Short mmCIF file of C-alpha atoms and ligand atoms in Angstrom, two decimals:
data_model
loop_
_atom_site.label_atom_id
_atom_site.label_comp_id
_atom_site.label_asym_id
_atom_site.label_seq_id
_atom_site.Cartn_x
_atom_site.Cartn_y
_atom_site.Cartn_z
CA MET A 367 71.73 70.55 -187.00
CA ASN A 368 69.25 68.55 -189.06
CA GLU A 369 65.61 69.36 -189.67
CA THR A 370 64.23 67.84 -186.48
CA SER A 371 65.85 70.38 -184.25
CA THR A 372 65.86 73.43 -186.50
CA ALA A 373 62.26 73.05 -187.67
CA ALA A 374 60.74 74.04 -184.32
CA ARG A 375 62.16 77.38 -183.25
CA ARG A 376 63.25 77.43 -179.63
CA LEU A 377 62.47 79.96 -176.95
CA PHE A 378 66.09 80.23 -175.82
CA GLY A 379 69.07 81.32 -177.89
CA GLU A 380 71.00 78.85 -180.03
CA HIS A 381 74.10 81.10 -180.07
CA PHE A 382 76.18 78.57 -178.10
CA LEU A 383 75.97 76.13 -181.00
CA HIS A 384 78.63 78.20 -182.79
CA ASP A 385 81.16 76.70 -180.34
CA LEU A 386 80.48 73.18 -181.63
CA ASN A 387 82.00 71.34 -184.59
CA PRO A 388 79.88 69.23 -187.02
CA GLN A 389 80.38 65.96 -185.09
CA GLU A 390 79.43 67.67 -181.84
CA LEU A 391 76.34 69.19 -183.44
CA GLU A 392 75.40 65.72 -184.65
CA MET A 393 75.62 64.34 -181.11
CA LEU A 394 73.53 67.21 -179.73
CA ASP A 395 70.99 66.73 -182.46
CA LYS A 396 70.74 63.04 -181.61
CA VAL A 397 70.10 63.90 -177.95
CA ARG A 398 67.46 66.45 -178.95
CA ARG A 399 65.66 63.83 -181.00
CA LEU A 400 65.80 61.35 -178.09
CA VAL A 401 64.40 64.02 -175.77
CA VAL A 402 61.45 64.61 -178.10
CA SER A 403 60.78 60.95 -178.94
CA HIS A 404 61.44 59.21 -175.64
CA ILE A 405 62.95 61.04 -172.68
CA GLY A 406 60.51 63.96 -172.50
CA PRO A 407 57.34 61.91 -172.95
CA ASN A 408 58.52 59.33 -170.37
CA ALA A 409 59.89 61.75 -167.75
CA HIS A 410 56.77 61.69 -165.59
CA LYS A 411 56.67 57.86 -165.63
CA VAL A 412 60.37 57.61 -164.67
CA ALA A 413 59.77 59.83 -161.65
CA GLU A 414 56.53 58.06 -160.69
CA LYS A 415 58.23 54.66 -160.78
CA ASP A 416 61.15 56.00 -158.72
CA GLU A 417 63.52 53.19 -159.62
CA PHE A 418 66.89 53.62 -161.28
CA ALA A 419 66.10 54.81 -164.83
CA TRP A 420 67.48 51.69 -166.53
CA ASP A 421 65.69 52.23 -169.86
CA ASN A 422 67.11 55.72 -170.26
CA PHE A 423 70.53 54.60 -169.01
CA ARG A 424 70.72 51.85 -171.64
CA LEU A 425 69.34 54.12 -174.34
CA LEU A 426 71.90 56.85 -173.59
CA ALA A 427 74.67 54.25 -173.34
CA ASP A 428 73.68 52.59 -176.65
CA GLU A 429 73.55 55.98 -178.36
CA GLY A 430 77.08 56.84 -177.16
CA VAL A 431 75.99 59.67 -174.88
CA ILE A 432 77.29 58.03 -171.69
CA GLY A 433 80.48 57.32 -173.64
CA SER A 434 81.11 61.04 -174.01
CA ALA A 435 82.67 60.91 -170.53
CA PHE A 436 85.26 58.25 -171.53
CA PRO A 437 88.55 58.38 -173.45
CA SER A 438 88.60 57.14 -177.04
CA GLU A 439 91.06 54.33 -176.24
CA TYR A 440 88.25 52.74 -174.20
CA GLY A 441 85.58 53.33 -176.84
CA GLY A 442 84.41 56.73 -175.59
CA THR A 443 84.43 60.09 -177.31
CA ASP A 444 86.03 62.16 -174.52
CA ALA A 445 83.70 65.00 -175.46
CA ARG A 446 84.54 68.61 -174.76
CA GLN A 447 82.65 70.29 -171.95
CA VAL A 448 81.25 72.83 -174.40
CA LEU A 449 79.27 69.94 -175.88
CA ARG A 450 78.51 68.12 -172.66
CA ILE A 451 76.86 71.14 -171.02
CA ARG A 452 74.51 71.41 -174.01
CA VAL A 453 73.68 67.68 -173.81
CA ILE A 454 73.01 67.85 -170.07
CA GLU A 455 71.00 71.08 -170.44
CA GLU A 456 68.86 69.35 -173.06
CA LEU A 457 68.13 66.37 -170.79
CA GLY A 458 67.63 68.60 -167.73
CA ARG A 459 64.97 70.52 -169.68
CA VAL A 460 62.65 67.51 -169.27
CA CYS A 461 64.07 64.90 -166.87
CA SER A 462 66.51 65.34 -163.97
CA ALA A 463 66.99 61.57 -163.64
CA SER A 464 68.23 61.38 -167.24
CA ALA A 465 70.51 64.41 -166.90
CA SER A 466 71.97 62.83 -163.77
CA LEU A 467 72.94 59.75 -165.79
CA ILE A 468 75.49 61.97 -167.54
CA THR A 469 76.69 63.96 -164.51
CA GLY A 470 76.73 60.67 -162.56
CA ALA A 471 79.02 59.08 -165.17
CA ASP A 472 81.51 61.90 -164.54
CA LEU A 473 81.24 61.70 -160.79
CA SER A 474 81.54 57.94 -160.51
CA CYS A 475 83.94 57.11 -163.37
CA ARG A 476 86.27 60.09 -163.62
CA ALA A 477 88.66 58.87 -160.91
CA ILE A 478 88.85 55.47 -162.62
CA VAL A 479 89.72 57.19 -165.92
CA ALA A 480 92.25 59.43 -164.16
CA GLY A 481 93.75 57.08 -161.59
CA ALA A 482 93.09 53.35 -162.10
CA SER A 483 95.90 50.97 -163.03
CA PRO A 484 96.07 49.99 -166.74
CA GLN A 485 94.70 46.53 -165.82
CA MET A 486 91.72 47.99 -163.93
CA LYS A 487 91.05 50.49 -166.71
CA SER A 488 90.97 47.71 -169.30
CA ALA A 489 88.75 45.59 -167.06
CA LEU A 490 86.23 48.31 -166.16
CA LEU A 491 86.14 51.23 -168.56
CA PRO A 492 84.66 49.45 -171.62
CA GLY A 493 81.79 48.13 -169.47
CA LEU A 494 81.24 51.45 -167.72
CA ARG A 495 81.16 53.19 -171.08
CA SER A 496 78.72 50.75 -172.67
CA GLY A 497 76.41 50.67 -169.65
CA GLN A 498 77.10 47.02 -168.80
CA LEU A 499 78.80 48.12 -165.59
CA GLN A 500 78.07 50.94 -163.21
CA ALA A 501 80.16 52.77 -160.62
CA ALA A 502 79.31 54.97 -157.62
CA PHE A 503 81.23 57.79 -155.96
CA ALA A 504 81.45 57.36 -152.18
CA LEU A 505 82.83 60.43 -150.44
CA THR A 506 80.16 61.87 -148.08
CA GLU A 507 79.95 60.50 -144.54
CA PRO A 508 77.74 61.06 -141.51
CA GLU A 509 80.40 63.44 -140.12
CA ALA A 510 81.76 64.78 -143.41
CA GLY A 511 79.52 66.52 -145.97
CA SER A 512 80.43 70.14 -146.66
CA ASP A 513 83.42 69.68 -144.36
CA VAL A 514 84.79 67.00 -146.61
CA ARG A 515 88.22 66.86 -144.98
CA GLY A 516 86.49 65.53 -141.86
CA LEU A 517 86.31 62.01 -143.35
CA ARG A 518 86.51 59.24 -140.76
CA THR A 519 86.59 56.24 -143.05
CA THR A 520 90.03 54.69 -142.82
CA VAL A 521 92.13 52.78 -145.31
CA ARG A 522 95.20 50.85 -144.20
CA ARG A 523 97.66 48.79 -146.11
CA GLU A 524 98.22 45.16 -145.07
CA GLY A 525 100.64 43.31 -147.36
CA ASP A 526 99.11 43.22 -150.83
CA GLN A 527 95.71 44.47 -149.65
CA PHE A 528 93.98 47.64 -148.47
CA VAL A 529 91.56 47.34 -145.56
CA VAL A 530 88.61 49.78 -145.47
CA ASN A 531 86.54 50.66 -142.37
CA GLY A 532 83.85 53.31 -142.09
CA ARG A 533 80.48 54.59 -143.24
CA LYS A 534 79.26 56.62 -146.20
CA LYS A 535 75.86 58.19 -146.77
CA PHE A 536 73.76 59.70 -149.57
CA ILE A 537 75.55 57.54 -152.15
CA THR A 538 73.86 57.73 -155.56
CA ARG A 539 73.58 54.37 -157.37
CA GLY A 540 74.34 52.48 -154.14
CA THR A 541 71.75 49.85 -155.05
CA THR A 542 72.79 49.49 -158.68
CA ALA A 543 76.56 50.08 -158.91
CA ASP A 544 79.02 47.22 -159.44
CA TRP A 545 82.03 49.23 -158.23
CA PHE A 546 82.46 51.97 -155.62
CA MET A 547 85.15 54.64 -155.65
CA VAL A 548 85.71 55.03 -151.90
CA VAL A 549 87.77 57.82 -150.36
CA GLY A 550 89.16 57.38 -146.86
CA ARG A 551 91.88 58.61 -144.58
CA SER A 552 95.16 56.71 -144.37
CA GLU A 553 95.29 54.92 -141.03
CA GLU A 554 99.09 55.26 -141.01
CA ALA A 555 99.19 58.97 -142.06
CA PRO A 556 95.80 60.56 -141.17
CA SER A 557 96.39 63.76 -143.19
CA SER A 558 96.70 61.65 -146.33
CA PHE A 559 93.63 60.52 -148.30
CA ILE A 560 93.41 57.29 -150.25
CA ALA A 561 90.93 56.32 -152.97
CA VAL A 562 90.27 52.65 -153.71
CA LEU A 563 87.81 50.69 -155.82
CA VAL A 564 85.57 48.32 -153.87
CA PRO A 565 83.38 45.74 -155.67
CA ARG A 566 79.79 45.52 -154.41
CA ASP A 567 80.21 41.86 -153.39
CA ALA A 568 83.28 42.46 -151.17
CA ALA A 569 83.07 40.68 -147.80
CA GLY A 570 82.16 43.10 -144.99
CA PHE A 571 80.60 45.66 -147.37
CA ASP A 572 76.98 46.46 -146.54
CA ILE A 573 74.68 48.57 -148.76
CA SER A 574 71.44 49.89 -147.26
CA PRO A 575 68.12 49.77 -149.10
CA GLU A 576 67.22 52.92 -151.03
CA VAL A 577 66.56 55.97 -148.86
CA ASP A 578 63.37 58.00 -149.57
CA LYS A 579 63.86 61.63 -150.51
CA LEU A 580 62.06 64.80 -151.66
CA GLY A 581 62.84 64.62 -155.36
CA TRP A 582 65.22 63.25 -157.97
CA TYR A 583 62.99 60.21 -158.28
CA GLY A 584 64.67 57.62 -160.46
CA VAL A 585 68.08 58.42 -158.91
CA PRO A 586 68.33 56.14 -155.84
CA ILE A 587 70.68 56.79 -152.91
CA SER A 588 71.90 54.49 -150.11
CA SER A 589 74.16 54.39 -147.07
CA LEU A 590 77.24 52.19 -147.09
CA GLU A 591 79.15 50.44 -144.31
CA PHE A 592 82.64 48.94 -144.54
CA LYS A 593 83.81 46.50 -141.86
CA ASP A 594 87.34 45.29 -142.54
CA VAL A 595 86.65 45.26 -146.26
CA ARG A 596 89.72 43.98 -148.11
CA VAL A 597 90.65 44.87 -151.68
CA PRO A 598 93.90 44.12 -153.58
CA THR A 599 96.46 46.95 -153.79
CA GLY A 600 95.79 46.93 -157.54
CA ASN A 601 92.45 48.64 -156.71
CA LEU A 602 94.25 51.80 -155.59
CA LEU A 603 93.34 54.92 -157.58
CA GLY A 604 96.30 57.19 -158.25
CA LYS A 605 98.93 57.01 -155.51
CA ILE A 606 98.53 56.88 -151.74
CA GLY A 607 97.69 60.49 -150.84
CA ASP A 608 95.89 61.28 -154.14
CA GLY A 609 92.39 60.51 -152.84
CA PHE A 610 91.29 64.07 -152.18
CA GLU A 611 92.58 65.44 -155.50
CA LEU A 612 90.95 62.59 -157.45
CA ALA A 613 87.64 63.32 -155.72
CA GLN A 614 87.95 67.06 -156.47
CA ASP A 615 88.78 66.33 -160.11
CA ALA A 616 85.57 64.26 -160.43
CA LEU A 617 83.54 66.86 -158.56
CA LEU A 618 84.78 69.63 -160.84
CA ARG A 619 83.26 67.96 -163.90
CA ALA A 620 80.12 67.02 -161.99
CA ARG A 621 79.68 70.63 -160.79
CA ILE A 622 79.79 71.92 -164.34
CA GLY A 623 77.22 69.23 -165.14
CA HIS A 624 74.96 70.22 -162.23
CA ALA A 625 75.00 73.83 -163.43
CA ALA A 626 73.97 72.66 -166.92
CA MET A 627 71.25 70.42 -165.50
CA ALA A 628 69.85 73.29 -163.40
CA LEU A 629 69.85 75.64 -166.39
CA GLY A 630 68.12 73.00 -168.51
CA ARG A 631 65.41 72.70 -165.87
CA ALA A 632 65.10 76.49 -165.64
CA ILE A 633 64.69 76.64 -169.43
CA GLY A 634 62.02 73.94 -169.23
CA ALA A 635 60.20 75.87 -166.49
CA VAL A 636 60.20 79.08 -168.55
CA GLU A 637 58.92 77.20 -171.60
CA ILE A 638 56.06 75.73 -169.58
CA ALA A 639 55.15 79.03 -167.88
CA ALA A 640 55.23 80.93 -171.19
CA THR A 641 52.95 78.35 -172.84
CA TYR A 642 50.51 78.64 -169.94
CA MET A 643 50.61 82.43 -170.20
CA ASN A 644 49.45 82.16 -173.80
CA ASP A 645 46.75 79.61 -173.02
CA ARG A 646 45.29 81.22 -169.92
CA THR A 647 42.85 84.11 -170.20
CA LEU A 648 42.05 86.18 -167.13
CA PHE A 649 40.52 89.62 -166.62
CA GLY A 650 39.64 89.66 -170.32
CA LYS A 651 43.07 89.03 -171.79
CA ALA A 652 45.84 86.41 -171.91
CA LEU A 653 47.93 86.11 -168.75
CA GLY A 654 50.91 86.87 -171.00
CA ALA A 655 49.42 90.26 -171.86
CA HIS A 656 49.55 91.37 -168.20
CA GLN A 657 52.62 93.47 -167.53
CA GLY A 658 53.29 92.03 -164.05
CA ALA A 659 53.49 88.52 -165.52
CA GLN A 660 55.68 89.74 -168.40
CA TRP A 661 58.12 91.28 -165.95
CA MET A 662 58.40 88.01 -164.05
CA LEU A 663 59.09 86.17 -167.29
CA SER A 664 61.57 88.84 -168.34
CA ASP A 665 63.66 88.38 -165.18
CA MET A 666 63.62 84.62 -165.63
CA VAL A 667 64.77 84.67 -169.26
CA SER A 668 67.47 87.33 -168.88
CA GLN A 669 68.96 85.71 -165.80
CA VAL A 670 68.97 82.25 -167.38
CA GLU A 671 70.77 83.62 -170.46
CA ALA A 672 73.34 85.36 -168.22
CA ALA A 673 73.97 82.15 -166.28
CA ARG A 674 74.27 80.17 -169.54
CA ALA A 675 76.96 82.60 -170.68
CA LEU A 676 78.89 82.12 -167.41
CA LEU A 677 78.61 78.36 -167.76
CA SER A 678 79.84 78.48 -171.35
CA VAL A 679 82.91 80.46 -170.27
CA THR A 680 83.48 77.85 -167.55
CA ALA A 681 83.23 74.97 -170.02
CA GLN A 682 85.71 76.69 -172.34
CA LYS A 683 88.06 77.16 -169.42
CA TYR A 684 87.79 73.45 -168.59
CA ASP A 685 88.49 72.46 -172.18
CA ARG A 686 91.54 74.76 -172.31
CA GLY A 687 92.79 73.63 -168.88
CA ASP A 688 92.77 77.15 -167.37
CA ASP A 689 94.01 77.13 -163.80
CA ASP A 690 91.09 79.20 -162.49
CA VAL A 691 88.45 76.78 -163.77
CA ALA A 692 87.54 75.46 -160.31
CA VAL A 693 86.50 78.92 -159.07
CA TYR A 694 84.51 79.50 -162.27
CA ALA A 695 82.84 76.12 -161.81
CA SER A 696 81.86 77.22 -158.30
CA MET A 697 80.44 80.49 -159.71
CA ALA A 698 78.54 78.75 -162.49
CA LYS A 699 77.19 76.05 -160.19
CA GLN A 700 76.08 78.44 -157.46
CA GLN A 701 74.51 80.92 -159.90
CA ALA A 702 72.76 78.33 -162.05
CA THR A 703 71.39 76.21 -159.21
CA ASP A 704 70.15 79.10 -157.04
CA LEU A 705 68.65 80.69 -160.14
CA CYS A 706 66.95 77.43 -161.12
CA MET A 707 65.24 77.22 -157.72
CA LYS A 708 63.97 80.79 -158.14
CA VAL A 709 62.89 80.34 -161.76
CA VAL A 710 61.04 77.09 -161.05
CA THR A 711 59.30 78.71 -158.06
CA ASP A 712 58.23 81.70 -160.16
CA ALA A 713 57.13 79.48 -163.06
CA LEU A 714 55.00 77.48 -160.66
CA GLN A 715 53.50 80.73 -159.33
CA LEU A 716 52.70 81.85 -162.86
CA THR A 717 50.86 78.61 -163.59
CA GLY A 718 48.71 78.91 -160.43
CA GLY A 719 46.86 75.82 -159.20
CA ARG A 720 47.64 73.96 -162.43
CA GLY A 721 51.35 74.14 -161.67
CA TYR A 722 50.77 72.62 -158.25
CA LEU A 723 49.24 69.41 -159.62
CA LYS A 724 51.27 66.24 -159.84
CA ASP A 725 50.66 65.55 -163.52
CA PHE A 726 52.30 68.87 -164.44
CA PRO A 727 56.13 68.88 -164.76
CA LEU A 728 56.64 71.96 -162.60
CA GLU A 729 55.74 70.10 -159.42
CA ARG A 730 58.58 67.66 -160.20
CA PHE A 731 60.95 70.43 -161.29
CA PHE A 732 60.27 72.26 -158.02
CA ARG A 733 61.28 69.22 -155.93
CA ASP A 734 64.26 68.37 -158.15
CA ALA A 735 65.66 71.92 -158.15
CA LYS A 736 66.50 71.79 -154.46
CA LEU A 737 69.03 69.01 -154.83
CA ASN A 738 71.25 70.94 -157.24
CA GLN A 739 71.74 73.58 -154.53
CA ILE A 740 72.96 70.90 -152.09
CA GLY A 741 74.84 68.16 -153.99
CA GLU A 742 78.34 68.58 -155.47
CA GLY A 743 79.04 71.30 -152.89
CA SER A 744 76.19 73.41 -151.54
CA SER A 745 75.66 77.03 -152.61
CA GLU A 746 77.14 78.24 -149.33
CA VAL A 747 80.29 76.17 -149.81
CA HIS A 748 80.74 77.57 -153.33
CA LYS A 749 80.22 81.15 -152.13
CA THR A 750 82.97 80.54 -149.57
CA VAL A 751 85.29 79.24 -152.30
CA ILE A 752 84.60 82.24 -154.56
CA GLY A 753 84.83 84.89 -151.82
CA ARG A 754 88.01 83.42 -150.37
CA ASP A 755 89.61 83.36 -153.82
CA VAL A 756 88.79 87.03 -154.52
CA VAL A 757 90.15 88.17 -151.16
CA ARG A 758 93.33 86.13 -151.68
CA ARG A 759 93.93 87.46 -155.20
CA SER A 760 93.17 91.07 -154.33
CA GLY A 761 96.38 91.17 -152.28
CA SER A 762 98.48 90.96 -155.46
CA ALA A 763 95.99 92.16 -158.11
CA GLN A 764 96.18 95.54 -159.85
CA ARG A 765 94.95 98.20 -157.47
CA ASN A 766 92.01 100.28 -158.67
CA PRO A 767 93.66 103.20 -160.54
CA SER A 768 91.41 105.77 -158.87
CA LEU A 769 92.83 104.97 -155.43
CA ARG A 770 95.67 106.86 -153.82
CA GLU A 771 98.71 105.01 -152.44
CA GLY A 772 98.76 103.51 -148.97
CA SER A 773 96.38 101.72 -146.72
CA LEU A 774 92.68 102.37 -147.26
CA VAL A 775 92.16 102.19 -143.55
CA ASP A 776 94.03 105.46 -142.97
CA TYR A 777 92.65 108.85 -144.11
C1 FAD B 1082 70.19 63.09 -153.46
C2 FAD B 1082 71.61 63.18 -153.02
C3 FAD B 1082 72.59 62.51 -153.73
C4 FAD B 1082 73.92 62.56 -153.30
N1 FAD B 1082 74.86 61.78 -153.95
C5 FAD B 1082 76.11 61.69 -153.43
C6 FAD B 1082 77.07 60.77 -153.97
O1 FAD B 1082 76.79 60.07 -154.96
N2 FAD B 1082 78.29 60.67 -153.39
C7 FAD B 1082 78.62 61.42 -152.30
O2 FAD B 1082 79.75 61.28 -151.82
N3 FAD B 1082 77.76 62.31 -151.76
C8 FAD B 1082 76.50 62.45 -152.29
N4 FAD B 1082 75.60 63.33 -151.74
C9 FAD B 1082 76.00 64.13 -150.58
C10 FAD B 1082 76.10 65.62 -150.87
O3 FAD B 1082 77.25 65.90 -151.60
C11 FAD B 1082 76.06 66.33 -149.51
O4 FAD B 1082 74.70 66.25 -149.06
C12 FAD B 1082 76.51 67.76 -149.58
O5 FAD B 1082 77.88 67.82 -149.83
C13 FAD B 1082 76.22 68.53 -148.28
O6 FAD B 1082 76.68 67.83 -147.18
P1 FAD B 1082 75.69 67.57 -145.96
O7 FAD B 1082 74.41 67.03 -146.49
O8 FAD B 1082 76.40 66.72 -144.95
O9 FAD B 1082 75.35 68.98 -145.34
P2 FAD B 1082 76.16 69.73 -144.17
O10 FAD B 1082 77.61 69.67 -144.45
O11 FAD B 1082 75.65 69.20 -142.88
O12 FAD B 1082 75.67 71.22 -144.37
C14 FAD B 1082 74.39 71.67 -143.90
C15 FAD B 1082 74.15 73.08 -144.38
O13 FAD B 1082 75.14 73.95 -143.85
C16 FAD B 1082 75.65 74.75 -144.90
N5 FAD B 1082 77.05 75.08 -144.65
C17 FAD B 1082 78.10 74.26 -144.65
N6 FAD B 1082 79.23 74.91 -144.40
C18 FAD B 1082 78.90 76.21 -144.23
C19 FAD B 1082 79.61 77.40 -143.97
N7 FAD B 1082 80.95 77.40 -143.82
N8 FAD B 1082 78.93 78.57 -143.85
C20 FAD B 1082 77.60 78.59 -144.00
N9 FAD B 1082 76.85 77.49 -144.26
C21 FAD B 1082 77.50 76.33 -144.39
C22 FAD B 1082 75.53 73.92 -146.13
O14 FAD B 1082 75.49 74.71 -147.27
C23 FAD B 1082 74.21 73.22 -145.91
O15 FAD B 1082 73.19 74.07 -146.35
C24 FAD B 1082 74.27 63.33 -152.16
C25 FAD B 1082 73.28 64.04 -151.48
C26 FAD B 1082 71.97 63.96 -151.88
C27 FAD B 1082 70.93 64.69 -151.07
#
């Protein structure tokens, strides 16, 4: 790392940097400098404006950060997750909207990278990488959120076209995306899912105005409606029947990203609370000298470091292609996002009335933290995934050596 980042010592450990090679450290250092010079100082304005964060999107695209999600043959750097979690954490430390530009690139473009035809890849990926084009990921529906297999949108083949009918909701970048990755159910074989690319100007495709929400200002969402929308068969992603797997593949990367974003925000909240604890004097001494406040801070820091370690293991698993990475991504996402909500709440408590004011970042962090517990699979959904996996594996796993033979039910 160059002087900019090493000069000011950080509150949280830099141990994870040992995982990165010199080029990766250079990229992280660049992001750190952008955070200090531009993204941090402008975070409040981005949220206040509550429009898609175009300036930051173009800046991160021009600096090659968006490109870290794309393969090198299309001008990207196909960065390892061990780097990407550090980049997203860094952005999440100051600005959720900016961190979501990176997780959003994974969510909306991954299926195009993984499943588009060579012609579509050549036509779209360079523009998506450079920020001249944008894509959106359209999975959730009025009847299918957590229960994602309940999709009612249909896709049927007619000659050399696919015809899409249905509705989607909560779609990030609905008002700004040029292309939509839409997952629906095959009309001919309803247990089969199909993913297609729909351009925003397709006849019969309606995009609602932006929908107001609690937080994540600068990250607009919309509802979509498809009435006999026709796209060429060349817009198919993967094969017929691959739609669900392509969506899960994109969500896996985005979940790792959401965990990193939540941990970045938690780090930011601790930094702010600790600064306040030094500045604020009450009952004759600094707030930070009161043991009760120190204990709150202690829980926050230790738990954030533990969750960072879990996320690092998860990123390594992704980079190696371990087959249990999805369960680890669920663990990391659930732990990091639930923890972030708690840490931000406690940080706000520690900063008293000051923390509650709009010009102070914690108010924004508090509203933004909630979304990470809901999007990309809610905490409850991830707990179900993790618990189900443990129960399933325990049937064939090594039995605890202190147990006697036979059923534990009998005695
Ligand atoms: C700001 C924002 C941006 C989004 N962006 C996108 C996007 O770009 N693309 C997209 O496709 N979707 C997007 N989503 C949708 C998001 O992924 C869903 O909101 C999420 O999957 C949850 O679905 P739901 O809202 O329908 O909640 P529901 O499925 O109705 O769940 C309601 C509650 O029930 C809980 N629950 C569910 N199942 C169980 C269970 N078995 N046991 C116990 N509790 C359970 C859930 O955890 C949740 O708390 C976005 C949502 C938001 C709010």
